[in-house]
mmCIF file of C-alpha atoms in Angstrom:
data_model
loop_
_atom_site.group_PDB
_atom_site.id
_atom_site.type_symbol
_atom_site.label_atom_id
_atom_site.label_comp_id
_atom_site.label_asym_id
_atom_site.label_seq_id
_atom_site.Cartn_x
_atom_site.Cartn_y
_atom_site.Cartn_z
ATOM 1 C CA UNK A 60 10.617 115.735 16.194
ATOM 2 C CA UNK A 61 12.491 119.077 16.254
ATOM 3 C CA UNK A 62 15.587 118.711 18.079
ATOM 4 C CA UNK A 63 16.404 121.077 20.961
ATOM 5 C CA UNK A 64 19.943 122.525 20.048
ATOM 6 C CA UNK A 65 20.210 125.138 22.999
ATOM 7 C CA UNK A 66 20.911 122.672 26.020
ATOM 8 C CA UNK A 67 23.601 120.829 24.277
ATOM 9 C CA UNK A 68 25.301 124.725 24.022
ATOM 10 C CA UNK A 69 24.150 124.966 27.510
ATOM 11 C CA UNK A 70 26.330 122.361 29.042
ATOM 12 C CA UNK A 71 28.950 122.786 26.890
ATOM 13 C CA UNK A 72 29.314 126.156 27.895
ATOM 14 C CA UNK A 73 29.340 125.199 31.918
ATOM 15 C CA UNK A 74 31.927 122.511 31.099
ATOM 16 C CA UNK A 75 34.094 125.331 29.301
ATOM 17 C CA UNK A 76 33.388 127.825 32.390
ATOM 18 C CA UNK A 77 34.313 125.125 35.001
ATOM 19 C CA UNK A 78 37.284 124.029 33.058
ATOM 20 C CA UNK A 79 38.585 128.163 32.837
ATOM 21 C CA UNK A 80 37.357 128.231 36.378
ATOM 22 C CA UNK A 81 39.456 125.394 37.860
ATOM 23 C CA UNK A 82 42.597 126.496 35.378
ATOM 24 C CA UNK A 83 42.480 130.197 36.985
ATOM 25 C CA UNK A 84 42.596 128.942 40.225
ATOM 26 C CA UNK A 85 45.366 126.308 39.887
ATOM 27 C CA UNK A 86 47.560 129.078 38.106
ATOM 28 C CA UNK A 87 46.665 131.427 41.225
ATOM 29 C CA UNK A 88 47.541 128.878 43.764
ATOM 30 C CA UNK A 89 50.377 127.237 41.832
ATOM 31 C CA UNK A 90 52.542 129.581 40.473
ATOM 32 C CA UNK A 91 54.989 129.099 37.682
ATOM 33 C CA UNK A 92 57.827 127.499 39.866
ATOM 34 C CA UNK A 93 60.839 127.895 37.421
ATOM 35 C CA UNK A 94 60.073 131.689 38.166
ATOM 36 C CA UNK A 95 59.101 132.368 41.570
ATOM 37 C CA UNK A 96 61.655 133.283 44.265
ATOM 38 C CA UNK A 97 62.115 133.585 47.609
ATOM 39 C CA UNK A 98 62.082 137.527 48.309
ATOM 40 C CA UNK A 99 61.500 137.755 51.953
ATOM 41 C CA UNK A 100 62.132 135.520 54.965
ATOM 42 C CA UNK A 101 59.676 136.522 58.054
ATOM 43 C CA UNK A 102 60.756 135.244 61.328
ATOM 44 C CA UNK A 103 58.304 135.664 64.130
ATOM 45 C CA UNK A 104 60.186 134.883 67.762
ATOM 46 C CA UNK A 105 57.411 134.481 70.124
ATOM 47 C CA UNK A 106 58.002 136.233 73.364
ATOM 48 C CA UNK A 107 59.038 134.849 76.538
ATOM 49 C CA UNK A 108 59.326 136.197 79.991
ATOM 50 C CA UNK A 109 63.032 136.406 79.682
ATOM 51 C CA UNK A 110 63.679 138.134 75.961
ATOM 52 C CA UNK A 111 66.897 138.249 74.437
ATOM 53 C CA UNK A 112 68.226 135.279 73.801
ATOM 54 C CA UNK A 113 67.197 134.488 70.066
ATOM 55 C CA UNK A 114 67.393 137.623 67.651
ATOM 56 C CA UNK A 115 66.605 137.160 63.956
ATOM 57 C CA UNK A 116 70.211 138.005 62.871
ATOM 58 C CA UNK A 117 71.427 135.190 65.055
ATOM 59 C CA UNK A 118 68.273 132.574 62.961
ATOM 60 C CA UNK A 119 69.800 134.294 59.846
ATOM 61 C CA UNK A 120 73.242 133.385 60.986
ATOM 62 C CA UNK A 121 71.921 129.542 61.171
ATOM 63 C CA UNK A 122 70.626 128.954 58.241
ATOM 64 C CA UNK A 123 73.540 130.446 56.499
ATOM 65 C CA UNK A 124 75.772 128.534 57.906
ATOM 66 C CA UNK A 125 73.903 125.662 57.213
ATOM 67 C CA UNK A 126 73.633 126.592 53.703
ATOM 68 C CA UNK A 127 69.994 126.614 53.745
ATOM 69 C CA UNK A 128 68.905 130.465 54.049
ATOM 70 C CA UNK A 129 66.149 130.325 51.591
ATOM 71 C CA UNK A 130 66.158 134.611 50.367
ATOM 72 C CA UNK A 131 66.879 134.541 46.746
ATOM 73 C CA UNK A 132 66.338 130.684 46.050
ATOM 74 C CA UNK A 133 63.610 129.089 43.379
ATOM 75 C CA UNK A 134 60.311 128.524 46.060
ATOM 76 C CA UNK A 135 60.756 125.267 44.489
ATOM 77 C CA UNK A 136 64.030 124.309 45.845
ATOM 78 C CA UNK A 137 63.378 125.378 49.587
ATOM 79 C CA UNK A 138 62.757 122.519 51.935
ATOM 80 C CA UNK A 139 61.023 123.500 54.764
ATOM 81 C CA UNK A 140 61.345 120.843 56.660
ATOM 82 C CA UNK A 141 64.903 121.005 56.758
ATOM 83 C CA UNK A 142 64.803 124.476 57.979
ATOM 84 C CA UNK A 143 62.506 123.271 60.954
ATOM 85 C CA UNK A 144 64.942 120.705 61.556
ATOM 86 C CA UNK A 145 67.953 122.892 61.451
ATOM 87 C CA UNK A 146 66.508 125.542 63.711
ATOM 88 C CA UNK A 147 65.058 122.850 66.557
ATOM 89 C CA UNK A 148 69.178 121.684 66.603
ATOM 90 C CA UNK A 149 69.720 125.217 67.863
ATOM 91 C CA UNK A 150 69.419 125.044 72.099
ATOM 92 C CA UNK A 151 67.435 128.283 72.555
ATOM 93 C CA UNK A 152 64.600 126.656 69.942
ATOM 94 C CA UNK A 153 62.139 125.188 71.613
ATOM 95 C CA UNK A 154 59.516 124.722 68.198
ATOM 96 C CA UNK A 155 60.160 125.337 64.900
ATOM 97 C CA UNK A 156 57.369 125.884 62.050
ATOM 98 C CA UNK A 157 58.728 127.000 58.619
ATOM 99 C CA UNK A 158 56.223 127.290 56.102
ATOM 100 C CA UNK A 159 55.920 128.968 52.134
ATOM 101 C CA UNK A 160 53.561 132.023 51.670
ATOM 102 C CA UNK A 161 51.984 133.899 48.492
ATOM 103 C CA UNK A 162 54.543 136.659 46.962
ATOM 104 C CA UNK A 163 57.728 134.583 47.421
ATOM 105 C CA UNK A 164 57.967 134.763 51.092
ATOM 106 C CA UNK A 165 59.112 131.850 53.787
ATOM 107 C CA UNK A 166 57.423 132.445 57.380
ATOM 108 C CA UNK A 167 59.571 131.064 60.088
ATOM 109 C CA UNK A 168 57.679 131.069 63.685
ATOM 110 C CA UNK A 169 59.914 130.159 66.756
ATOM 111 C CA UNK A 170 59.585 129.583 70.307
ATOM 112 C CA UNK A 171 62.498 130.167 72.756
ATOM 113 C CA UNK A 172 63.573 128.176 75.423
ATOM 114 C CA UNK A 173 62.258 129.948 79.072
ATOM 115 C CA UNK A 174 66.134 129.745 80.672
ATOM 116 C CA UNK A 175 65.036 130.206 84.218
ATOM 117 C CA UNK A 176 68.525 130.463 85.987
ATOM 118 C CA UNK A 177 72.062 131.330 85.409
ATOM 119 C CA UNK A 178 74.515 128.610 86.987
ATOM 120 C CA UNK A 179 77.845 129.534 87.781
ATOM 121 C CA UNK A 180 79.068 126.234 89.620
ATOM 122 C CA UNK A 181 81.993 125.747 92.171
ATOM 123 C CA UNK A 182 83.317 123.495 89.465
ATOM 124 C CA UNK A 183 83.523 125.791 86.457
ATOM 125 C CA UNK A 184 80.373 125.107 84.794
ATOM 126 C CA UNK A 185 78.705 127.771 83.628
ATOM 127 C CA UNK A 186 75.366 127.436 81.464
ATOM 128 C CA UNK A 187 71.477 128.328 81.763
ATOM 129 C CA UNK A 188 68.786 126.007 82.721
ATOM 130 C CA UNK A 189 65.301 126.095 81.201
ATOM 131 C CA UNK A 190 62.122 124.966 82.870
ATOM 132 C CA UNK A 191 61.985 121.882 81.209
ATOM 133 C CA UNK A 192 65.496 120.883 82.993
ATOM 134 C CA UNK A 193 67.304 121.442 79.260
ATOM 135 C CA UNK A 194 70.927 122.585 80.125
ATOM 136 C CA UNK A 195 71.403 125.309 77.541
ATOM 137 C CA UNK A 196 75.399 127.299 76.930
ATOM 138 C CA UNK A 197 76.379 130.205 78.160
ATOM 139 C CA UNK A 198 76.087 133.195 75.662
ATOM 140 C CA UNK A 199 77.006 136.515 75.199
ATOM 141 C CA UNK A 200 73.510 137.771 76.009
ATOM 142 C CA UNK A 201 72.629 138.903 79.601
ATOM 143 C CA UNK A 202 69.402 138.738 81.306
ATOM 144 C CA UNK A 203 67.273 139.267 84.408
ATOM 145 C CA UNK A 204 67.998 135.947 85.793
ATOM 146 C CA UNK A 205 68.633 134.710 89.558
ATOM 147 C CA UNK A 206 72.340 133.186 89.437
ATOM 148 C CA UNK A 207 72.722 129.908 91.335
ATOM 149 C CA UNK A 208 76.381 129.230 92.745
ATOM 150 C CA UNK A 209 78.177 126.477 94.649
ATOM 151 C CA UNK A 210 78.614 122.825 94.738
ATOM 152 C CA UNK A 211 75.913 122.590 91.722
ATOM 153 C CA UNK A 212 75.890 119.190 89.026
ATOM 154 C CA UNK A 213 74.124 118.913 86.486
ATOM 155 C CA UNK A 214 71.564 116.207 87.573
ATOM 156 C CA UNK A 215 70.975 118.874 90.582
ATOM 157 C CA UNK A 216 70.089 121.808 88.155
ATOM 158 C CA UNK A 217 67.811 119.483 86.185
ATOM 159 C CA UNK A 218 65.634 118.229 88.685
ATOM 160 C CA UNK A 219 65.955 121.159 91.585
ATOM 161 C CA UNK A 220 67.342 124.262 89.887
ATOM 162 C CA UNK A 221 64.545 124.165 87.017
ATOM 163 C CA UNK A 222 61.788 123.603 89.236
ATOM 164 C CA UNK A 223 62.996 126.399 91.756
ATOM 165 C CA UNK A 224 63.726 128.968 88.774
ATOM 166 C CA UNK A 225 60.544 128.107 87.428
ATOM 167 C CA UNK A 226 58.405 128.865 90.729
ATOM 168 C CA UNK A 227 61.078 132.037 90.900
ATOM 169 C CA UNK A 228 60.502 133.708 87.706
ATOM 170 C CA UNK A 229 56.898 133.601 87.512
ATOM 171 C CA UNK A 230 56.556 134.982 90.829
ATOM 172 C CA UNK A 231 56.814 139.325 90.757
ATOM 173 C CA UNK A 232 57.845 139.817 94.175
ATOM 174 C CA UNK A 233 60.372 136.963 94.042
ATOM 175 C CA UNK A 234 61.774 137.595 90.805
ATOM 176 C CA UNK A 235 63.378 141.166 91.498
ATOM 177 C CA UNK A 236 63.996 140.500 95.184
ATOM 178 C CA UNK A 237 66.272 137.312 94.672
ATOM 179 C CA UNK A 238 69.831 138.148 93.054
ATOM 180 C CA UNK A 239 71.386 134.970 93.533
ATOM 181 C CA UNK A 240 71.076 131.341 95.339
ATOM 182 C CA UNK A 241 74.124 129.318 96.831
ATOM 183 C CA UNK A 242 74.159 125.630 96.996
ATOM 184 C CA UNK A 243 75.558 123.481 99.750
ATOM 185 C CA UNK A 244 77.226 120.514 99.698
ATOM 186 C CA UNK A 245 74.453 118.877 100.756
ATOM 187 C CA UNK A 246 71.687 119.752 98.289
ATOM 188 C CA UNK A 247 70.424 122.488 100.680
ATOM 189 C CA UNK A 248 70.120 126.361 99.589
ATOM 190 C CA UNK A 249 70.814 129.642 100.497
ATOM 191 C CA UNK A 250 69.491 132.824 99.076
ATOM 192 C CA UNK A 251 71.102 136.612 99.114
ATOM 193 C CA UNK A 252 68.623 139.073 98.318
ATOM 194 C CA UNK A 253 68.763 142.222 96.700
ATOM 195 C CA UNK A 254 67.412 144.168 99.513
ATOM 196 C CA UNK A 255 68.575 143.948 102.915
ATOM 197 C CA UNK A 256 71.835 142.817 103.986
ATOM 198 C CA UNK A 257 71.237 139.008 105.286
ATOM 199 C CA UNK A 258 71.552 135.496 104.134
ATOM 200 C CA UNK A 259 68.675 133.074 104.055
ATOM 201 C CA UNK A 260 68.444 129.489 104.842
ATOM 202 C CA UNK A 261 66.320 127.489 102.677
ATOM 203 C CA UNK A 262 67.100 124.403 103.897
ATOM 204 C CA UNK A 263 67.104 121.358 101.106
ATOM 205 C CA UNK A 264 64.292 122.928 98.079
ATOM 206 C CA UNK A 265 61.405 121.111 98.727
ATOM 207 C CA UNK A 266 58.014 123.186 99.646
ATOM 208 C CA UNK A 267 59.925 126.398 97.977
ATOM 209 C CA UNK A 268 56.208 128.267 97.683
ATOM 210 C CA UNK A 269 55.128 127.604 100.955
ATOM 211 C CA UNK A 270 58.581 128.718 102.325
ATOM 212 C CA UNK A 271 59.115 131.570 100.235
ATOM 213 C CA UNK A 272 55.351 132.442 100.909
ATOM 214 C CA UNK A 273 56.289 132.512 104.513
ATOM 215 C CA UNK A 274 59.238 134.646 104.582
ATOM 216 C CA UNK A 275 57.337 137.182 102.141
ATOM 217 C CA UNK A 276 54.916 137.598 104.915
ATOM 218 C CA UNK A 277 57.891 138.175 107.223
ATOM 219 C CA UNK A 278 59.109 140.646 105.262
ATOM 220 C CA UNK A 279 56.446 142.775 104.977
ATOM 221 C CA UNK A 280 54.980 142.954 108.593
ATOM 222 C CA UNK A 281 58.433 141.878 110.339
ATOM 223 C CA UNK A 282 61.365 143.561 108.620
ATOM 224 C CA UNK A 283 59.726 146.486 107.210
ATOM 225 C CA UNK A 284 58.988 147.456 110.677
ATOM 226 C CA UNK A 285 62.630 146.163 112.777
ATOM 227 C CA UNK A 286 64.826 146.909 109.914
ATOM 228 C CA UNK A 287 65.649 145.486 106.605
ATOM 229 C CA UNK A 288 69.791 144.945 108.417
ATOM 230 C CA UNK A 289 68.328 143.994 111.905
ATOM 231 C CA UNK A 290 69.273 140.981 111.291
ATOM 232 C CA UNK A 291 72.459 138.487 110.012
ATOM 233 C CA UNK A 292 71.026 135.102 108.771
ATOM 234 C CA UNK A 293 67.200 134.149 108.446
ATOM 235 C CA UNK A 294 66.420 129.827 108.558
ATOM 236 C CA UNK A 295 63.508 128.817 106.802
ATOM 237 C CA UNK A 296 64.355 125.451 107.432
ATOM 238 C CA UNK A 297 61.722 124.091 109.030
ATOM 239 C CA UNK A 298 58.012 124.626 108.494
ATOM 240 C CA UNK A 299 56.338 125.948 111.987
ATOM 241 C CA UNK A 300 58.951 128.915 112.435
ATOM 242 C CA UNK A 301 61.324 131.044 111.396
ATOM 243 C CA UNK A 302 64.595 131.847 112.881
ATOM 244 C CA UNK A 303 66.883 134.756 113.135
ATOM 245 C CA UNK A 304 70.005 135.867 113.850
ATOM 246 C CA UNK A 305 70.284 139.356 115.158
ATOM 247 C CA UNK A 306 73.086 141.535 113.491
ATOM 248 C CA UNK A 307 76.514 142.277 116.213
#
């Protein structure tokens, strides 16, 4: 019986390829971690429809002082997950994913906060409100935003204000024609616009489409034909009319 001495090499060589094989690709994936270093931090801010309220210099600002800003720190000794739990503690973070990448770089991808309205209560509180009803500080950033004054608390701008800045600043027409919004002492709401020199009567906030839908309409086949100053005060109170106060 001769014996057959080349399949014996055979495997052995396939064993010493898939050994190399899997070594290669464990060094490529795992590299030495006594020696790699964070070189770059990548933040990614997604947009919203009201920008300028998270920067990365201000995400920077954090995590340093938090101690945690990764840049220049063994890969090995960056927790990510306290980064994502540092960031969400910041009131303009909405989601926070922190995650390693190949070449000694940490990806950081944030969402902001929509703020929706500026409040500047009768009472001295003075803050934004998102359109999840999160009450979020004043800052030095300005914005595009519809300021609500008056007798305004803070269960009020939760459960009205966020809903009515919501419908507000998603909607083009009503987004650069409203400047500000006054609150009464009984819940009910004014509006000054920017164009035309009136006041208008929302009555209490409920129905805010169909009412603002309304008194679009009015404006463009009633007051762009009478006179954007024709008249005073404008009540959209109440559902089958709308009425006006002529100008003295």
């Amino acid at each position: 019986m001769t014996f057959n001495w080349k399949k014996p090499v055979i495997i052995l060589t396939d064993i010493a390829l898939a050994v190399y094989l899997l070594l290669a690709v464990t060094a490529f994936n795992q590299p030495d971690d006594q020696k790699a270093v964070c070189t770059q931090v990548d933040i990614i801010i997604e947009d919203g429809v009201v920008d300028g309220f998270l920067g990365d210099l201000e995400i920077k600002e954090q995590l340093r002082n938090a101690k945690i800003f990764p840049q220049g720190q063994p890969m090995k000794q960056v927790d990510v997950r306290k980064i994502e739990e540092t960031l969400k503690q910041n009131p303009f973070v909405e989601t926070a994913e922190c995650y390693k990448t190949q070449g000694g770089h940490i990806r950081i991808n944030l969402t902001q906060r929509l703020p929706v309205a500026r409040v500047k209560a009768e009472n001295g509180d003075d803050y934004y409100i998102d359109s999840q009803g999160v009450i979020m500080p004043n800052t030095r950033y300005t914005s595009d935003l519809v300021v609500v004054t008056g007798i305004v608390n803070r269960k009020y701008a939760q459960k009205v204000l966020s809903r009515v800045g919501s419908f507000i600043i998603h909607n083009p027409f009503w987004h650069s024609q409203i400047e500000q919004l006054n609150v009464l002492a009984d819940g009910s709401m004014e509006m000054i616009p920017r164009i035309g020199n009136h006041v208008v009567y929302l009555g209490y906030p409920s129905n805010i489409q169909q009412k603002l839908d309304r008194l679009e309409k009015f404006y463009r086949y009633g007051l762009s034909e009478a006179g954007w100053n024709k008249y005073s005060y404008i009540s959209m109170e109440f559902s089958n009319q709308i009425i006006c106060k002529k100008r003295k």
